[in-house]
XYZ file of C-alpha atoms in Angstrom:
699
model
C 136.210 -183.734 2.527
C 138.634 -183.002 0.553
C 141.930 -185.387 1.425
C 144.797 -182.978 1.071
C 148.365 -184.434 1.728
C 151.234 -183.424 3.996
C 153.168 -180.478 3.888
C 156.456 -181.558 2.705
C 158.711 -179.731 5.185
C 157.487 -181.412 7.695
C 160.466 -183.646 9.253
C 159.545 -186.943 12.066
C 161.697 -187.759 14.568
C 162.641 -190.462 17.053
C 161.571 -189.960 20.457
C 161.290 -191.194 24.028
C 159.367 -193.856 25.448
C 156.163 -192.847 26.493
C 155.153 -193.511 30.424
C 153.140 -196.184 29.838
C 156.097 -197.640 27.724
C 155.266 -197.059 23.541
C 157.701 -195.380 21.594
C 156.995 -191.520 20.381
C 157.753 -189.873 17.581
C 158.615 -185.930 17.283
C 156.938 -183.486 14.636
C 158.994 -180.612 13.428
C 157.510 -177.884 11.910
C 160.596 -176.229 10.752
C 158.403 -173.062 9.767
C 157.197 -172.069 12.172
C 159.643 -174.184 14.628
C 157.377 -176.060 16.673
C 157.353 -179.220 17.497
C 154.648 -182.056 17.947
C 155.078 -185.181 20.127
C 153.510 -188.246 18.690
C 152.191 -191.500 20.115
C 152.738 -194.714 18.060
C 148.354 -194.449 16.969
C 149.172 -191.500 15.155
C 152.517 -192.725 14.072
C 151.662 -195.577 11.972
C 148.381 -193.028 10.628
C 150.370 -190.511 9.503
C 152.969 -193.307 7.387
C 149.693 -193.996 5.858
C 148.550 -190.949 5.150
C 149.403 -191.393 1.180
C 146.230 -193.988 0.818
C 144.274 -191.006 0.953
C 141.095 -192.684 2.604
C 140.385 -192.836 6.377
C 138.749 -196.120 6.207
C 141.935 -197.541 4.326
C 144.148 -196.124 6.733
C 142.658 -197.972 9.328
C 142.244 -201.056 8.215
C 145.335 -201.164 6.936
C 146.590 -200.398 10.513
C 144.435 -203.292 11.990
C 145.447 -206.014 9.466
C 149.822 -204.931 10.044
C 150.027 -204.401 13.242
C 148.504 -204.902 16.785
C 146.091 -202.271 16.422
C 142.233 -201.621 16.214
C 141.989 -198.070 15.096
C 139.007 -196.799 13.254
C 137.665 -194.034 11.133
C 136.824 -191.940 13.545
C 140.455 -191.730 15.179
C 142.116 -190.891 11.514
C 139.232 -187.920 11.405
C 140.610 -187.464 14.614
C 144.220 -187.295 13.620
C 143.079 -185.551 10.201
C 141.544 -182.644 12.588
C 144.823 -181.921 14.771
C 147.028 -182.094 11.525
C 144.143 -178.847 9.988
C 143.981 -176.781 12.471
C 147.983 -176.793 13.263
C 148.362 -176.257 9.924
C 149.872 -179.035 8.451
C 148.426 -180.416 6.110
C 148.983 -178.950 2.459
C 146.673 -175.577 1.331
C 144.192 -176.355 -1.498
C 144.643 -175.117 -4.489
C 142.974 -171.699 -5.157
C 142.432 -171.278 -1.799
C 143.528 -167.773 -0.956
C 140.968 -166.179 0.522
C 141.043 -168.665 2.931
C 143.873 -168.746 3.731
C 143.982 -164.914 4.656
C 140.872 -165.610 6.327
C 142.536 -168.199 8.908
C 145.451 -165.749 9.331
C 143.095 -163.060 10.196
C 141.560 -164.624 12.193
C 144.328 -166.203 14.266
C 145.600 -162.128 14.657
C 142.986 -161.193 15.821
C 142.011 -157.245 15.991
C 144.127 -154.723 16.777
C 142.549 -154.538 20.104
C 143.237 -158.218 21.003
C 147.019 -158.242 19.870
C 147.315 -155.133 21.627
C 146.319 -156.755 24.510
C 148.774 -159.954 23.512
C 151.573 -158.416 23.375
C 151.062 -156.132 26.778
C 150.567 -159.390 28.363
C 153.949 -160.912 26.643
C 155.710 -160.824 23.546
C 159.602 -161.253 22.835
C 162.049 -159.723 21.471
C 164.768 -161.611 20.191
C 168.401 -159.937 20.529
C 171.021 -162.400 19.038
C 171.267 -165.218 17.301
C 173.776 -167.300 19.377
C 174.169 -170.536 17.379
C 177.623 -169.842 15.401
C 178.828 -167.980 18.894
C 177.806 -171.076 21.020
C 180.044 -173.113 18.729
C 182.931 -171.228 19.420
C 182.775 -171.395 22.634
C 181.859 -175.083 23.603
C 185.439 -176.080 24.500
C 185.440 -174.040 27.336
C 182.183 -174.469 28.835
C 182.289 -177.870 28.089
C 185.008 -177.640 30.975
C 182.565 -176.252 33.275
C 180.631 -179.017 33.056
C 182.879 -181.967 33.710
C 182.437 -184.135 36.569
C 185.771 -182.021 38.159
C 184.536 -179.107 37.823
C 181.129 -179.821 39.325
C 182.631 -181.571 42.595
C 185.016 -178.109 42.968
C 182.085 -176.141 43.510
C 180.577 -178.648 45.459
C 183.331 -178.577 47.922
C 183.281 -174.818 47.662
C 179.520 -174.483 48.226
C 180.459 -176.283 52.150
C 183.418 -174.493 52.673
C 181.332 -170.738 51.821
C 178.499 -172.521 53.979
C 180.948 -172.822 56.788
C 182.142 -169.690 56.338
C 179.031 -168.199 56.406
C 177.635 -170.301 59.786
C 181.413 -169.028 61.349
C 180.483 -165.052 60.142
C 176.950 -165.303 60.576
C 176.460 -161.741 62.601
C 178.509 -160.388 59.995
C 176.556 -161.602 56.899
C 173.136 -160.674 58.695
C 174.479 -156.879 59.039
C 175.361 -156.967 55.178
C 172.423 -157.974 54.421
C 170.994 -155.029 56.290
C 173.507 -152.429 54.745
C 172.262 -153.943 51.332
C 168.723 -152.186 51.491
C 169.958 -148.681 49.977
C 169.336 -146.916 46.900
C 173.026 -147.926 46.142
C 172.262 -151.642 47.410
C 169.428 -152.054 45.334
C 171.358 -150.503 42.470
C 174.248 -153.379 43.127
C 171.327 -155.857 43.248
C 169.495 -155.195 39.679
C 173.274 -154.997 37.609
C 173.585 -158.663 39.818
C 170.580 -159.748 39.185
C 171.435 -158.545 35.375
C 174.356 -160.722 35.624
C 173.420 -163.634 36.754
C 170.271 -164.010 34.693
C 172.469 -163.523 31.081
C 174.557 -166.638 33.178
C 171.581 -168.656 33.895
C 170.265 -167.997 29.887
C 173.934 -169.177 28.306
C 173.890 -172.437 30.737
C 170.770 -173.455 28.483
C 172.312 -172.457 25.535
C 175.333 -174.099 26.023
C 173.787 -177.341 27.207
C 171.604 -177.350 24.773
C 174.375 -176.573 22.045
C 176.573 -179.755 23.386
C 173.653 -182.445 23.094
C 173.395 -181.299 19.431
C 170.515 -179.126 19.388
C 170.610 -175.426 17.610
C 170.070 -172.159 19.139
C 168.070 -169.693 17.081
C 167.736 -166.852 19.440
C 167.990 -165.185 22.538
C 166.526 -161.676 23.677
C 164.488 -160.351 26.163
C 160.806 -161.320 27.008
C 158.078 -159.643 28.418
C 155.384 -160.629 30.874
C 153.105 -158.131 31.198
C 156.324 -155.334 30.733
C 158.500 -156.867 33.037
C 161.520 -157.982 31.870
C 162.791 -161.249 31.621
C 166.318 -163.249 29.628
C 165.294 -166.079 27.317
C 166.649 -168.637 24.819
C 165.260 -170.695 22.120
C 165.280 -174.085 22.953
C 162.266 -175.663 20.867
C 164.932 -178.084 19.179
C 165.344 -180.249 22.598
C 162.244 -181.663 21.348
C 164.154 -183.240 19.020
C 166.296 -185.326 21.810
C 165.060 -188.612 22.022
C 165.559 -188.774 25.580
C 163.849 -187.153 28.428
C 167.076 -186.891 30.844
C 168.679 -184.532 28.785
C 165.970 -182.306 28.037
C 166.546 -182.782 31.527
C 169.430 -181.432 31.299
C 168.755 -178.581 29.367
C 165.528 -177.417 32.065
C 168.023 -177.977 34.830
C 171.420 -176.430 33.259
C 170.017 -172.375 34.281
C 169.515 -172.889 37.619
C 172.514 -175.285 38.301
C 174.545 -172.478 37.143
C 172.828 -170.039 39.268
C 173.697 -172.256 41.662
C 176.882 -173.215 40.970
C 177.866 -168.649 40.513
C 176.005 -168.443 44.118
C 177.843 -171.621 45.779
C 181.715 -169.784 44.189
C 180.103 -165.770 45.582
C 179.942 -167.659 49.000
C 183.231 -168.924 48.600
C 184.506 -165.388 48.003
C 182.886 -163.923 50.149
C 183.701 -165.363 53.180
C 187.870 -164.899 52.110
C 188.051 -161.944 50.741
C 189.219 -158.864 52.504
C 185.734 -155.908 53.408
C 186.061 -154.009 50.506
C 184.279 -153.375 47.076
C 184.841 -157.157 45.813
C 183.580 -158.642 49.281
C 180.291 -156.575 48.692
C 180.178 -157.411 44.902
C 180.068 -161.041 46.408
C 177.736 -160.906 49.080
C 175.301 -159.255 46.051
C 176.322 -161.615 44.066
C 175.820 -164.720 46.065
C 172.563 -163.651 47.659
C 170.914 -162.872 44.489
C 171.735 -166.057 43.116
C 170.232 -168.026 45.452
C 167.036 -165.674 45.781
C 166.260 -165.851 41.649
C 167.131 -169.334 41.857
C 164.723 -170.500 44.476
C 161.897 -167.761 44.654
C 161.237 -167.772 40.682
C 163.134 -170.209 38.716
C 162.025 -173.471 41.062
C 158.148 -172.717 41.277
C 156.468 -175.804 39.141
C 154.014 -173.565 39.040
C 154.836 -171.182 36.222
C 155.977 -171.533 32.952
C 159.497 -171.462 34.773
C 162.600 -174.179 34.520
C 161.222 -175.363 37.909
C 157.974 -176.248 35.552
C 159.783 -177.748 32.134
C 162.461 -179.830 35.445
C 159.240 -181.440 36.842
C 157.817 -182.031 33.422
C 160.829 -183.976 32.098
C 161.482 -185.811 35.577
C 158.127 -187.194 35.053
C 157.824 -187.805 31.904
C 154.489 -185.608 31.408
C 154.441 -183.097 28.399
C 152.134 -180.070 28.851
C 152.004 -180.910 32.426
C 149.994 -177.306 33.029
C 147.541 -178.555 30.436
C 146.860 -181.872 31.606
C 147.038 -181.447 34.725
C 144.339 -179.033 34.295
C 142.028 -180.913 32.563
C 141.932 -183.862 34.459
C 141.326 -181.104 37.574
C 138.280 -179.374 35.499
C 137.310 -183.036 34.774
C 137.380 -183.359 38.794
C 135.265 -180.648 39.393
C 132.502 -181.468 36.952
C 132.262 -184.572 38.652
C 132.204 -183.377 41.908
C 129.554 -181.134 41.334
C 126.854 -182.426 38.600
C 128.448 -186.683 38.398
C 128.460 -186.492 35.338
C 130.137 -190.256 34.521
C 132.225 -188.547 31.809
C 135.181 -190.180 30.779
C 138.426 -189.387 31.938
C 140.432 -187.124 29.966
C 143.574 -189.385 30.571
C 144.043 -192.545 32.565
C 146.806 -192.692 35.725
C 147.382 -194.880 38.368
C 144.474 -193.669 41.651
C 147.862 -192.173 43.639
C 149.579 -190.135 40.473
C 145.674 -189.133 39.582
C 145.103 -187.613 42.708
C 148.207 -185.739 42.700
C 147.766 -184.007 39.502
C 144.609 -183.023 40.706
C 145.805 -181.291 43.504
C 148.869 -179.767 41.709
C 146.537 -178.433 39.329
C 144.630 -176.701 42.434
C 147.629 -175.273 43.746
C 148.543 -174.016 40.477
C 145.741 -171.925 40.420
C 145.426 -170.973 43.555
C 149.484 -169.676 42.910
C 148.933 -167.687 40.141
C 145.645 -166.151 41.785
C 148.153 -164.481 44.135
C 150.352 -163.782 41.360
C 148.509 -162.990 39.017
C 146.602 -160.114 41.979
C 149.908 -158.745 42.783
C 150.904 -158.019 39.387
C 147.807 -156.208 38.879
C 148.094 -154.333 42.034
C 152.039 -153.551 40.605
C 150.504 -152.041 37.446
C 147.938 -150.586 38.786
C 150.540 -148.556 41.460
C 153.188 -148.490 38.872
C 150.929 -146.706 36.784
C 148.943 -142.987 35.576
C 145.720 -143.548 37.046
C 143.856 -144.265 34.614
C 146.013 -146.723 32.805
C 146.670 -148.571 35.885
C 142.719 -148.996 36.551
C 142.098 -149.927 33.167
C 145.180 -152.577 32.797
C 144.228 -153.450 36.736
C 141.334 -154.593 34.706
C 142.608 -156.251 31.929
C 145.063 -158.270 34.207
C 141.885 -159.771 36.437
C 139.934 -160.156 32.776
C 142.346 -162.275 30.989
C 144.257 -164.123 33.882
C 141.914 -164.525 35.937
C 137.621 -163.904 34.453
C 138.849 -165.523 31.639
C 139.506 -168.991 32.464
C 136.442 -168.682 34.707
C 134.454 -167.673 31.597
C 135.831 -170.786 29.774
C 134.364 -172.818 31.976
C 131.245 -171.858 32.655
C 130.501 -171.946 28.476
C 131.871 -176.119 29.053
C 129.171 -176.709 31.628
C 126.311 -174.846 29.299
C 126.960 -177.137 26.918
C 126.668 -179.799 28.664
C 123.542 -178.498 30.612
C 121.133 -180.583 29.340
C 123.021 -183.272 31.361
C 123.707 -181.471 34.614
C 119.909 -180.834 34.769
C 118.922 -184.371 34.370
C 121.698 -185.269 37.305
C 120.620 -185.780 40.907
C 124.286 -183.846 42.077
C 123.265 -181.207 40.412
C 120.633 -180.491 42.283
C 121.922 -181.302 45.498
C 124.727 -179.018 44.214
C 122.335 -176.389 43.654
C 121.568 -176.727 47.168
C 124.159 -176.197 48.948
C 125.193 -173.043 46.592
C 121.994 -171.745 47.964
C 122.723 -172.651 51.502
C 126.431 -170.605 51.060
C 124.668 -167.513 49.224
C 122.007 -167.470 51.895
C 124.621 -167.479 54.500
C 126.706 -164.606 53.133
C 123.687 -162.652 52.819
C 122.474 -163.227 56.128
C 123.510 -161.016 58.763
C 126.143 -162.566 61.291
C 126.341 -162.801 64.757
C 129.041 -159.314 65.586
C 131.492 -160.923 67.175
C 134.649 -158.304 67.089
C 137.785 -159.117 68.143
C 140.642 -156.813 69.757
C 143.255 -156.325 72.158
C 141.454 -154.093 75.239
C 143.000 -152.629 78.995
C 141.369 -153.883 81.939
C 141.609 -151.016 84.684
C 139.942 -149.491 88.304
C 138.237 -146.451 87.186
C 138.913 -145.065 90.107
C 142.788 -145.280 91.256
C 145.248 -143.257 93.244
C 149.071 -144.335 93.462
C 150.459 -143.554 97.266
C 154.017 -142.003 97.084
C 156.598 -140.506 99.211
C 156.260 -136.731 99.027
C 160.154 -136.331 99.253
C 162.551 -138.014 101.299
C 160.825 -139.052 104.666
C 160.851 -141.952 107.685
C 157.865 -144.266 107.740
C 156.259 -143.173 111.141
C 153.469 -145.991 110.835
C 151.490 -147.500 108.217
C 148.365 -148.630 109.853
C 146.504 -150.515 106.385
C 147.144 -154.075 105.335
C 146.786 -155.035 101.813
C 143.411 -155.156 100.588
C 142.151 -153.220 103.477
C 139.272 -151.104 103.407
C 139.955 -147.142 103.414
C 137.252 -144.992 103.584
C 136.874 -141.578 102.394
C 139.628 -139.214 103.841
C 141.053 -141.995 105.789
C 145.282 -141.656 106.869
C 146.631 -144.579 104.814
C 150.485 -143.327 106.019
C 152.215 -141.615 107.863
C 155.409 -139.810 107.421
C 157.935 -137.318 108.793
C 160.782 -135.243 107.199
C 163.692 -134.502 109.646
C 164.810 -131.374 107.134
C 160.898 -130.474 106.815
C 160.009 -130.162 110.653
C 163.749 -128.566 111.021
C 162.454 -125.720 108.692
C 159.090 -125.124 110.387
C 160.893 -125.258 113.695
C 162.777 -122.365 112.686
C 159.481 -120.634 110.853
C 157.885 -121.181 113.769
C 160.475 -119.495 116.289
C 160.980 -116.179 113.875
C 157.189 -115.872 112.871
C 157.305 -115.796 117.383
C 159.902 -113.273 118.043
C 158.192 -111.000 114.881
C 154.901 -110.927 116.772
C 156.873 -110.414 120.012
C 158.963 -107.561 118.694
C 155.170 -106.313 116.769
C 153.797 -106.622 119.918
C 156.165 -104.575 121.622
C 157.125 -101.677 119.083
C 155.915 -97.876 120.829
C 154.256 -95.334 119.841
C 156.830 -92.820 118.364
C 157.678 -92.128 114.910
C 160.345 -94.614 114.786
C 158.637 -97.140 116.205
C 155.690 -97.224 113.891
C 158.525 -97.066 110.695
C 159.774 -100.820 112.917
C 157.173 -101.747 113.876
C 155.729 -101.101 109.631
C 158.667 -103.477 108.826
C 158.079 -106.301 110.902
C 154.494 -106.572 109.989
C 155.786 -107.060 106.615
C 158.144 -109.359 107.443
C 155.883 -111.092 109.917
C 153.272 -111.807 106.741
C 155.898 -113.384 105.107
C 157.219 -115.501 108.283
C 153.402 -116.967 109.074
C 153.087 -117.308 104.878
C 155.800 -119.551 105.064
C 154.961 -121.250 107.940
C 151.502 -121.707 106.746
C 153.530 -123.348 103.391
C 155.247 -125.053 105.166
C 153.024 -127.273 107.077
C 150.468 -127.457 104.105
C 153.542 -129.322 102.800
C 153.943 -131.565 105.883
C 150.165 -133.113 105.174
C 151.533 -133.957 102.374
C 153.166 -136.308 104.306
C 150.002 -138.003 105.921
C 148.412 -138.441 103.009
C 143.971 -139.469 102.953
C 142.087 -142.058 100.621
C 140.517 -139.115 98.367
C 137.884 -141.517 97.623
C 137.017 -144.914 99.741
C 138.631 -148.190 98.069
C 140.796 -151.197 98.664
C 144.820 -150.640 99.062
C 147.307 -152.662 96.987
C 150.434 -153.473 96.161
C 151.598 -152.596 99.272
C 155.626 -153.325 99.544
C 155.627 -156.407 102.264
C 159.127 -154.944 103.525
C 157.928 -151.488 105.108
C 158.075 -151.050 108.680
C 157.692 -148.447 110.654
C 161.285 -146.304 111.336
C 162.242 -147.154 107.572
C 163.669 -144.198 105.307
C 161.952 -143.085 101.936
C 163.337 -141.921 98.711
C 161.782 -139.009 96.776
C 158.617 -140.369 94.634
C 158.733 -144.151 96.342
C 155.317 -145.656 95.821
C 154.131 -146.980 98.804
C 150.066 -148.400 97.350
C 147.528 -147.838 95.029
C 143.902 -147.363 96.828
C 141.667 -148.688 93.937
C 137.957 -147.409 94.472
C 134.925 -148.850 95.087
C 133.198 -147.640 91.978
C 134.512 -150.731 89.807
C 136.598 -151.420 86.753
C 136.367 -150.837 83.196
C 137.954 -152.020 79.339
C 139.723 -149.740 77.287
C 140.123 -150.414 73.719
C 140.033 -148.926 69.890
C 138.056 -149.450 67.010
C 138.046 -148.607 63.122
C 135.971 -146.587 62.236
C 134.653 -149.824 59.978
C 133.790 -151.882 62.874
C 132.956 -148.910 65.523
C 129.753 -148.773 63.464
C 128.422 -151.892 64.625
C 129.000 -151.168 68.177
C 126.130 -149.663 70.255
C 125.781 -148.674 73.915
C 124.584 -151.265 75.882
C 126.003 -154.361 74.076
C 127.312 -157.201 75.761
C 131.341 -158.178 75.475
C 134.185 -160.746 76.982
C 137.466 -160.462 78.806
C 140.027 -162.933 79.267
C 143.684 -161.747 80.486
C 146.620 -162.731 77.987
C 148.366 -164.898 80.332
C 144.943 -166.336 81.804
C 145.191 -165.064 85.122
C 141.550 -164.777 86.845
C 138.231 -165.815 85.082
C 136.631 -164.640 81.726
C 134.361 -161.277 82.216
C 131.540 -160.194 81.502
C 131.246 -156.398 80.137
C 128.953 -154.239 78.776
C 129.536 -151.194 76.118
C 129.682 -148.122 78.470
C 130.956 -145.267 76.354
C 131.851 -144.954 72.204
C 133.318 -142.062 71.144
C 131.927 -139.607 68.072
C 135.875 -138.586 67.373
C 138.728 -140.355 66.338
C 141.644 -140.205 68.468
C 144.821 -138.671 67.281
C 147.298 -140.779 69.726
C 147.702 -143.892 71.637
C 147.877 -143.395 74.824
C 148.881 -147.162 76.139
C 151.234 -148.269 73.693
C 150.396 -152.109 74.785
C 147.727 -151.965 72.478
C 150.239 -151.648 69.954
C 150.881 -153.789 67.167
C 154.690 -153.690 67.794
C 154.100 -154.368 71.658
C 151.649 -157.557 70.625
C 148.102 -155.465 70.718
C 146.222 -155.028 67.527
C 146.588 -151.259 66.197
C 149.120 -150.246 63.817
C 150.725 -147.382 64.750
C 154.085 -145.002 63.712
C 155.744 -142.943 66.182
C 156.178 -139.741 65.881
C 157.425 -136.922 68.221
C 157.793 -139.743 70.888
C 153.608 -140.507 70.075
C 152.464 -143.289 68.938
C 150.231 -142.458 65.662
C 147.067 -144.857 64.129
C 147.577 -145.390 61.025
C 143.994 -145.785 61.163
C 141.531 -143.759 62.624
C 140.624 -145.288 65.829
C 137.885 -144.444 68.417
C 137.798 -145.357 71.729
C 135.122 -147.639 73.149
C 135.280 -148.050 77.124
C 132.966 -151.292 79.221
C 132.156 -151.363 82.364
C 132.685 -155.142 84.478
C 129.821 -156.335 85.512
C 131.687 -159.158 87.093
C 133.873 -159.302 89.773
C 137.568 -159.198 88.622
C 138.869 -161.222 91.537
C 142.804 -162.472 90.851
C 142.993 -158.958 88.211
C 141.917 -156.875 91.601
C 144.591 -154.550 92.021
C 146.592 -154.010 88.578
C 145.771 -153.359 85.120
C 146.071 -155.845 82.518
C 145.986 -156.298 78.730
C 143.120 -158.876 77.125
C 141.357 -159.994 74.627
C 138.413 -158.346 74.060
C 135.026 -159.944 72.098
C 132.394 -157.752 71.743
C 128.822 -158.887 70.593
C 128.618 -156.268 68.342
C 125.562 -155.483 65.645
C 125.387 -158.574 63.118
C 126.151 -158.226 59.387
C 125.897 -160.206 56.436
C 129.471 -161.602 55.045
C 128.510 -160.308 51.498
C 127.340 -157.143 52.910
C 130.972 -156.593 54.363
C 133.487 -156.964 51.255
C 131.218 -155.495 48.890
C 131.337 -152.246 51.179
C 134.792 -152.686 51.865
C 135.623 -153.123 47.683
C 133.479 -150.393 46.936
C 135.331 -148.212 49.791
C 138.530 -149.265 48.177
C 137.022 -148.183 44.367
C 135.883 -145.002 45.834
C 139.178 -143.813 47.839
C 141.538 -145.048 44.783
C 139.700 -142.944 42.429
C 138.910 -139.554 44.433
C 136.263 -139.245 45.554
């Protein structure tokens, strides 16, 4: 290959010592403002680049230093320089440069896709302004101000602990449109101060801050500060200060705002301090401190571990380990670390992948819901393809390149067998265990109440006694009703005597007709009183057993109106009622077996059998104990005093086939497991996904 010299405007700066103790250097490309960290061998190669020959460079390094390099090492550095455009272009090679630029830019679709996913809009060039205000910023960065802020934080937290009820009430009161608008303004202020913290710290350490502006991640705006020149710093602790400056600034704002909330009287200023304090805490802990995205937490962790490009290096190590687990290729590690550190980096990579999967799926769902439906579906597909499917495709491509080696390894056969087993398990119908909450209750139940104020005359049965159909359960007397009956009976007897003693004259016949009408009314009143009195001697409407008798009841005791005396439970058994949604109820058939155990653990496990499945969905939930708010499994909303299920629910009744034992006589909530029709997990997931797609598409 033709030897190309280095670009003349490149700058080589001293860098920090690497983790293994060797020195490093930083190569600065001022045209693109990019920095490259170089290790000792690469520096020695670049310092002899003018030799113009691979063999000559390698021989000189081996002779003049303790390093032993070959021509292939020099070729590798040459490829690195060429790929990053650090070499001078060949004369008359404009066409090749244009093709390289076109390849870097890609198609218009790729350009649009990239700028939809992420782009920056620089707004200001703050370098000169930062220099003018460096004096004030230096005072805020002093040790004295840090100690004062720490004292403010402790005092503020003390006030919050003393007035926690008021603090929590303020948090609830902010969940309004006005409160959310205040949070938006506070978030803007906090993020502005956050970026100024980065900028002032970088400037104080001698770095240039060329721009500040807004970056858009999937059209979501975020402030940014260009602090690339921190790579000039030879101390990783200085870089760590710049990376942590934003979080430290937000925590300082939160500390002083918390103290202000504790000291200010109620009013607008105190509300503003509350919003500023809570926004700073949440924004710092939930977003900026995360090391799994390229936010401040990542750069802090990277500088603290002295591992530039932490994500890429841990990802490469995790991909290598994955291939070794699956195929046992015996490939060389991308980098060598101590065993504990290697395991930590691999675990960090896996956690980062899972974290990003959740975040990117959430972003995709938000984009779908907040955009026009057709555009939302397109953008959702773009999110999934770019952030999730693209990395998977790259890894599969790496497997294809290694296919000859993979095919020869015994571990590959084991992996294929395990994969086949997993696929078979996903396609094989599994036992249809359907779990839900249910209510155990008697099939027939009749509560015994006092029909009105009365005196208990007799209670012939005891707790658990068998009662035949039509047998009296209790005898009660109501003196008021008895007095009314005696009066009604006397009145009826008097009217009968008058009717019998009436003569045959015209006046007597007219009087007889009036008396007979009064007599009929009196006899009807007497019959009504007799029917009412029969209610004071309740009889069993069906055969059963008595439960829940009050042990303190005795003859002669006065009873209040509607006072409950006992509960008659029929001998025709018990049943369990539950509700299942439309996806699950399809797997339940009459005759399926089930098990039930009460929530409190009372009694034994009951064997059940499905006896009835409703064909129509219920409109309201008749037993609130099955609602999720009460500990059940059904999501409901309350409307006009009724519980309305969020999704279609079908009532399922099950007959109890074993004695209920200690559960007899009551109504109990418990856990129900129905052994329904088996279903392959893959088919269930596919059906749910298709249902969501059809629903969202409007079919």
